XYZ file of C-alpha atoms in Angstrom:
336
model
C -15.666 -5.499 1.210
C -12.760 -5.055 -1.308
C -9.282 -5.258 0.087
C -7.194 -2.199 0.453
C -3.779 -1.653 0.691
C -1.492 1.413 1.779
C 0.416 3.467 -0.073
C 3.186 1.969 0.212
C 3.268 -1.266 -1.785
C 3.674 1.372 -4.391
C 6.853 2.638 -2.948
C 8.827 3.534 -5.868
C 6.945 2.572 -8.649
C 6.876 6.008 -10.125
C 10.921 5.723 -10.407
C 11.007 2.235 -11.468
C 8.072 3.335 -14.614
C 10.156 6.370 -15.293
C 13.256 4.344 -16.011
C 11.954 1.901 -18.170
C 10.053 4.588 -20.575
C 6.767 4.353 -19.357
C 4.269 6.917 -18.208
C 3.109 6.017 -14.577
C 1.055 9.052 -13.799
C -1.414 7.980 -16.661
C -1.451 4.128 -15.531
C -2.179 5.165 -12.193
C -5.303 7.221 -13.558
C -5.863 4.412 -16.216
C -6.885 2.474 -12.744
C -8.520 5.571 -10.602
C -5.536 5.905 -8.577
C -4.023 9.543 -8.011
C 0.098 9.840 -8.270
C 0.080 12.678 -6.034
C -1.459 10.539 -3.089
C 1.673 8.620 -3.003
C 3.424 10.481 -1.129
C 1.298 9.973 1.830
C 2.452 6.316 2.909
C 0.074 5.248 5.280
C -3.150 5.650 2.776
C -5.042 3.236 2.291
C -6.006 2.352 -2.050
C -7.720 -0.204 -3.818
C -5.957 -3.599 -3.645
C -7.443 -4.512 -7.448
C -6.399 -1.573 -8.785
C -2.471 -1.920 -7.541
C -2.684 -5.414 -8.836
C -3.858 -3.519 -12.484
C -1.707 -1.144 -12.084
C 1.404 -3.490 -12.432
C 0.228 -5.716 -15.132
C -0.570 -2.718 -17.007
C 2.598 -1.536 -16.515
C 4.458 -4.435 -17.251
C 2.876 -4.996 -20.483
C 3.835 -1.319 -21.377
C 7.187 -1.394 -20.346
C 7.376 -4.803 -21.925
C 9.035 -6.807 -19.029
C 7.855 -9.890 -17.605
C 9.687 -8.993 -14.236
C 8.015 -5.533 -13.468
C 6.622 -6.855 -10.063
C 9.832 -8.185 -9.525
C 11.683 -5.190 -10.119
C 9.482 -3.248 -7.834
C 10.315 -5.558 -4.730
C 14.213 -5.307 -5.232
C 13.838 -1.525 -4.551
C 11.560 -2.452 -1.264
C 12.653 -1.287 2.131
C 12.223 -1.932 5.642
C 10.475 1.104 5.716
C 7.275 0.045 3.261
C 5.630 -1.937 5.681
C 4.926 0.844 7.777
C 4.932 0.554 11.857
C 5.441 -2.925 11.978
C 8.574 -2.097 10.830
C 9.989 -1.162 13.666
C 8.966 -3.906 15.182
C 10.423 -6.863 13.316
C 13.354 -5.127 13.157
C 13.916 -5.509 16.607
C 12.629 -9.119 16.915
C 15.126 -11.199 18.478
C 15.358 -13.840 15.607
C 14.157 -14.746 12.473
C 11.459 -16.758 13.195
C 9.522 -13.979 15.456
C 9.629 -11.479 12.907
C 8.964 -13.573 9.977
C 5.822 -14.816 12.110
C 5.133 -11.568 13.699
C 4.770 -10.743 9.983
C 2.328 -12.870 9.121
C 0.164 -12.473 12.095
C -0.536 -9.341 11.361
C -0.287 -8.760 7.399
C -3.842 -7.169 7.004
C -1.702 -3.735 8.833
C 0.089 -3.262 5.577
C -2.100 -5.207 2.894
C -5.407 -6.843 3.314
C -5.310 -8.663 0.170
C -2.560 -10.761 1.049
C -2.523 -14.131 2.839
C 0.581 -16.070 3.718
C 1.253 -19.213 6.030
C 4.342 -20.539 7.174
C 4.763 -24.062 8.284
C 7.738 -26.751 8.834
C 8.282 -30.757 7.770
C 11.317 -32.558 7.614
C 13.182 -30.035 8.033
C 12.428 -26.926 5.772
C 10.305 -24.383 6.380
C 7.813 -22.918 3.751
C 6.045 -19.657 3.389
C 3.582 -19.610 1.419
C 2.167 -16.247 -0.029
C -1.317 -15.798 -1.896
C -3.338 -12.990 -2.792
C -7.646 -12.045 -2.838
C -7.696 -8.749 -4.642
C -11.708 -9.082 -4.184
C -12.482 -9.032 -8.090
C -11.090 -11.026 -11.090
C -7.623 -9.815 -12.082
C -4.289 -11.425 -13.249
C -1.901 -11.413 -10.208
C 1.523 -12.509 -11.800
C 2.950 -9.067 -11.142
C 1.394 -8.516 -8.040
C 2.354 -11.939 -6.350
C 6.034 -11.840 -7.605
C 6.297 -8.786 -6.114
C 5.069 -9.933 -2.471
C 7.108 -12.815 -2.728
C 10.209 -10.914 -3.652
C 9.660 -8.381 -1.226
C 9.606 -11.865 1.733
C 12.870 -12.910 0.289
C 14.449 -9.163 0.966
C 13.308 -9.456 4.318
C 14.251 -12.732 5.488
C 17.901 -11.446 3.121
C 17.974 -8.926 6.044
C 17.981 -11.127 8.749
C 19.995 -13.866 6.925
C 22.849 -11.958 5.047
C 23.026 -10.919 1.442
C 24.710 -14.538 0.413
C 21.660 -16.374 1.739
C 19.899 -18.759 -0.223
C 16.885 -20.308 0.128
C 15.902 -23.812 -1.693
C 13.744 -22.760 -3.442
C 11.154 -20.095 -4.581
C 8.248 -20.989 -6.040
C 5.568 -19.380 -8.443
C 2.175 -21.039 -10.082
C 2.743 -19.478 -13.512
C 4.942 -20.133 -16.219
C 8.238 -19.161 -16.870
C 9.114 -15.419 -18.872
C 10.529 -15.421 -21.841
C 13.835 -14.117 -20.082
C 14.834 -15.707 -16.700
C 17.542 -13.141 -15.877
C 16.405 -11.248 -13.289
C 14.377 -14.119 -11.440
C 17.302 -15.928 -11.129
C 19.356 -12.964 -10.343
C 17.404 -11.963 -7.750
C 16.891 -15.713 -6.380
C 19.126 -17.692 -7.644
C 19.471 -21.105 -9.777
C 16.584 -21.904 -7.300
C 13.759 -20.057 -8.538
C 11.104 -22.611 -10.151
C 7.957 -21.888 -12.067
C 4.139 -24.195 -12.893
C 4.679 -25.027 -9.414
C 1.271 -25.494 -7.020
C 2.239 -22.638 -4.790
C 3.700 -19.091 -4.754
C 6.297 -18.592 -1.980
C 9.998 -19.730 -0.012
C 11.068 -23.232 1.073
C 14.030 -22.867 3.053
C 15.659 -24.462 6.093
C 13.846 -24.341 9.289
C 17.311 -23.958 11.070
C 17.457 -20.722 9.250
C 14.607 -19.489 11.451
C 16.545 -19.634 14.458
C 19.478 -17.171 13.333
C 19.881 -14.231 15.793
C 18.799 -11.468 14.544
C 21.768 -9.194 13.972
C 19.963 -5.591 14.144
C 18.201 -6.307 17.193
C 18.513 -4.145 20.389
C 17.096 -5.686 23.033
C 16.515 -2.341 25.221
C 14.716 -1.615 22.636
C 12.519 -4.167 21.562
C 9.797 -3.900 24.889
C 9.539 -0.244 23.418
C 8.446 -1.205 20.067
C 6.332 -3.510 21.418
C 4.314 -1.600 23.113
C 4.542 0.653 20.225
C 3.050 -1.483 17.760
C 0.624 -3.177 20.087
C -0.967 0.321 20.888
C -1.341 0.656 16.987
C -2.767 -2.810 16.514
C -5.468 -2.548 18.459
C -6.303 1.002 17.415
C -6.637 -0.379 13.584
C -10.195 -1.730 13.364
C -10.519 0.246 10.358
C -14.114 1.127 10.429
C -16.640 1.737 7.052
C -16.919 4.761 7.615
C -12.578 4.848 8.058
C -12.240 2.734 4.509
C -15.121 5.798 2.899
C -13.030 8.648 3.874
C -9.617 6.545 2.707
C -11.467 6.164 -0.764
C -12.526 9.235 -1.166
C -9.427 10.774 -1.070
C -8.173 8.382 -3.402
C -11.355 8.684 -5.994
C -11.270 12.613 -5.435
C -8.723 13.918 -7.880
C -10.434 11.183 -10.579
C -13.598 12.907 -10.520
C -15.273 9.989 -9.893
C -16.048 9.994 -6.710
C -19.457 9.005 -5.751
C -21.154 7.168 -3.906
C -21.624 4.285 -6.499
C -17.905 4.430 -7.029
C -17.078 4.021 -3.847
C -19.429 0.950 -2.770
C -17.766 -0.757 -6.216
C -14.666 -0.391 -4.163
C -15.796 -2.199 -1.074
C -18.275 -4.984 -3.009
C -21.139 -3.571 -1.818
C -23.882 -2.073 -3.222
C -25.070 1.732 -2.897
C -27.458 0.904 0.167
C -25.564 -0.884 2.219
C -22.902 1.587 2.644
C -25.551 4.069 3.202
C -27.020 1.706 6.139
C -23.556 1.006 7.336
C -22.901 4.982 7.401
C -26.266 5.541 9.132
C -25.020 3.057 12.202
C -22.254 4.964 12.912
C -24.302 8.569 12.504
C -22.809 9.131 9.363
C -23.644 9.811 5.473
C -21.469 9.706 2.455
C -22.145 13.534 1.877
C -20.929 14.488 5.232
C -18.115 12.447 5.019
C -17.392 13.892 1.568
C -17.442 17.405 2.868
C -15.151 16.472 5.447
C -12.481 15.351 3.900
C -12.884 17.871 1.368
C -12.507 20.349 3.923
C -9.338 18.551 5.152
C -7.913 18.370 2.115
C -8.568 21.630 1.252
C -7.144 23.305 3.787
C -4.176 22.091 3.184
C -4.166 22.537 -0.474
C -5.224 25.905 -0.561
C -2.452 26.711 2.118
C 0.057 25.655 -0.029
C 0.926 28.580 -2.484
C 2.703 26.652 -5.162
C -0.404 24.878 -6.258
C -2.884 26.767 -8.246
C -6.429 27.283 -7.500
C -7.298 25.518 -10.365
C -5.642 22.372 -9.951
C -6.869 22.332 -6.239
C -10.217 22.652 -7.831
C -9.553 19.810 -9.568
C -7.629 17.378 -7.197
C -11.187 18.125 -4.991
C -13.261 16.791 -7.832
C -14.724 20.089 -8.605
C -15.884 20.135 -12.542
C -15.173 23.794 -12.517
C -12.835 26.228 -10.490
C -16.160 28.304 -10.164
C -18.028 25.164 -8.134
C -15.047 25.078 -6.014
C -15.174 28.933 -4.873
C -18.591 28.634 -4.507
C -18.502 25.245 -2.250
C -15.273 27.035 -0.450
C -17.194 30.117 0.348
C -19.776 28.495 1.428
C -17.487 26.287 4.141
C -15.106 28.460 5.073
C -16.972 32.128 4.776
C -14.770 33.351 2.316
C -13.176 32.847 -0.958
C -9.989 30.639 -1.506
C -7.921 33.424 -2.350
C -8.785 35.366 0.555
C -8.325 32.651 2.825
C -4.775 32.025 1.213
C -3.773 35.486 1.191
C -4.943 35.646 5.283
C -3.240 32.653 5.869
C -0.174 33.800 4.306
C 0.128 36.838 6.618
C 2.139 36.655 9.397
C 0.332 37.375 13.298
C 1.861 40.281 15.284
C-alpha cells in the first residue's frame, strides 16, 4: 500500500504559498487534497500527493527552496504525540533515535538511519512516496525539518559538518546556506546530517525528568494502539477524496497500490465494505458539518461529494429521518 502521511507535514504551507503569490487551495486540489482538512492535524493524506504538492508549488512560486522554506516554519508540535516525548528525552541521542524508531507515527514514506565512524555521526534521511515522483522539495524539507530539531536540543549557533543532498545545486544558494550554513553540499550520494557524535551526548536542556516516565507511558499507549488497519487507511482517504468528488472505490485502491478487489477482500476480513464505510464517515462528517451554521448547505453538499444539494437531502433524509435543515434548526434549539 501507498504511504500516507498526517496532516501535519503540511503545517503551514497555506501561509508560506500565500506569501509568495501563489494559490495553495487550487494546488492542493490540483493533487486531490482538500485545504479545509488541514486543520485537522492528525489525518492521515497521500504521501505522493504532498510530495506533488510542493514541487508544484515551487515551480509556481518560482523558488528552488520551497521545501526548504516550509521546514524553517516547522515546530515541535508537527510531529504530533511523539512530540512530547522527545522533548522530554534526557539527551540528544534518545530523542534523535527515539525519532527514528518510530517515524512511520508521523510519515510512512520516510526512512532515516543514523549511524557513527570515526567520530561523526550521520543521519541519513530518504523517502518511498510509493509511485514515481520528483522528491527535491519533499526531501529538503525532511532534512531541514532534522536540523531544527537537533537546533533545539543543540542551541541556535549549532553547526553541523555538513548537510548533504543528492541533487544539484539551485540557481540561488541563499537560503540553503542561510539556513545551514557554509556547510550545506549538493551531487552528494546521500540526503541528510554529518555531525559530531559528541554532539549526541548534550543534555537535553528542556527535559523534566518527573516528567519524562509520564510521557512515556503516554506515547507507548499510543504506539501500540497505531496498527493502522485497511479498513483505518479507507476511512482516512475517504475523507480526504470526499470534498474532490472523486471518491470511489477505484480512487481509493490507486491510493494504497492495490487494485479494486483486493481492498474489497481486505474489507470483507474485517466485516466491512467500502459502501458502509463510506456512509459512515459521511455520517460523521456530516454531523458535524451540518451543525455548524456558518457553512451552507450547499457547500456541505459538496465537501460530502454530493453532485447535487438535492442528492445530499435525499441521502440525509434517508440517514438521519429528516432533512438537513430540520436537523440544524433542532439542533440549534436549546433543551429546557
Amino acid at each position: 500500500m501507498k504511504p500516507l502521511v498526517r496532516n501535519a507535514a503540511l503545517s503551514s504551507y497555506v501561509e508560506l504559498s500565500q506569501s509568495l503569490g501563489i494559490d495553495p487551495r487550487a494546488l492542493m486540489k490540483r493533487v486531490g487534497l482538500d485545504p479545509v482538512g488541514l486543520a485537522v492535524q492528525d489525518r492521515w493524506i497521500s504521501g505522493a500527493a504532498v510530495t506533488e504538492l510542493l514541487e508544484l508549488s515551487a515551480a509556481a512560486a518560482g523558488h528552488e527552496d520551497f521545501g526548504l522554506l516550509l521546514a524553517e516554519r516547522r515546530r515541535f508540535s508537527n510531529l504530533g504525540p511523539i512530540s512530547l516525548v522527545i522533548r522530554e528525552e534526557p539527551d540528544t541521542r534518545s530523542a534523535l533515535e527515539l525519532l527514528v524508531r518510530h517515524e512511520s507515527m508521523y510519515n510512512e514514506m520516510l526512512h532515516s538511519r543514523l549511524s557513527e565512524a570515526s567520530g561523526l555521526a550521520t543521519l541519513k534521511v530518504s523517502l518511498e512516496p510509493g509511485e514515481a515522483v520528483a522528491t527535491r522539495q519533499a526531501v529538503e524539507l525532511a532534512v531541514g525539518a532534522f536540523h531544527q530539531v537537533l537546533r533545539s536540543f543543540l542551541g541556535a549557533r549549532w553547526q553541523p559538518v555538513s548537510v548533504c543532498f543528492t541533487h544539484s545545486a539551485p540557481a540561488d544558494t541563499g537560503t540553503h546556506r542561510r539556513v545551514f550554513g557554509a556547510t550545506v553540499e549538493f551531487d552528494r550520494d546521500f540526503n541528510g546530517i554529518v555531525f559530531y557524535a559528541s554532539d549526541l551526548n548534550a543534555p537535553n536542556p528542556m527535559s523534566d525528568p518527573q516528567l519524562r516516565t509520564y510521557a512515556r507511558q503516554y506515547f507507548e499507549s499510543l504506539a501500540v494502539s497505531r496498527d493502522t488497519t485497511v479498513a483505518d487507511r479507507v476511512r482516512e482517504l475517504i475523507e480526504v477524496l470526499l470534498p474532490t468528488g472523486r471518491c470511489s472505490i477505484e480512487q481509493v485502491a490507486s491510493s494504497l497500490g492495490v487494485d479494486r478487489r483486493t481492498v474489497h477482500r481486505q474489507l470483507a476480513a474485517a466485516g466491512e465494505t467500502f459502501s458502509s464505510l463510506l456512509n459512515a464517515t459521511r455520517a460523521q462528517l456530516a454531523e458535524q458539518l451540518v451543525a455548524n451554521p456558518r457553512r451552507s448547505l450547499t457547500e456541505i453538499s459538496g465537501l460530502l461529494g454530493f453532485s447535487a444539494p438535492s442528492a445530499f437531502s435525499r441521502w440525509f433524509s434517508e440517514h438521519f429521518g429528516c432533512s438537513p435543515r430540520q436537523w440544524r434548526t433542532r439542533k440549534a434549539v436549546p433543551r429546557a
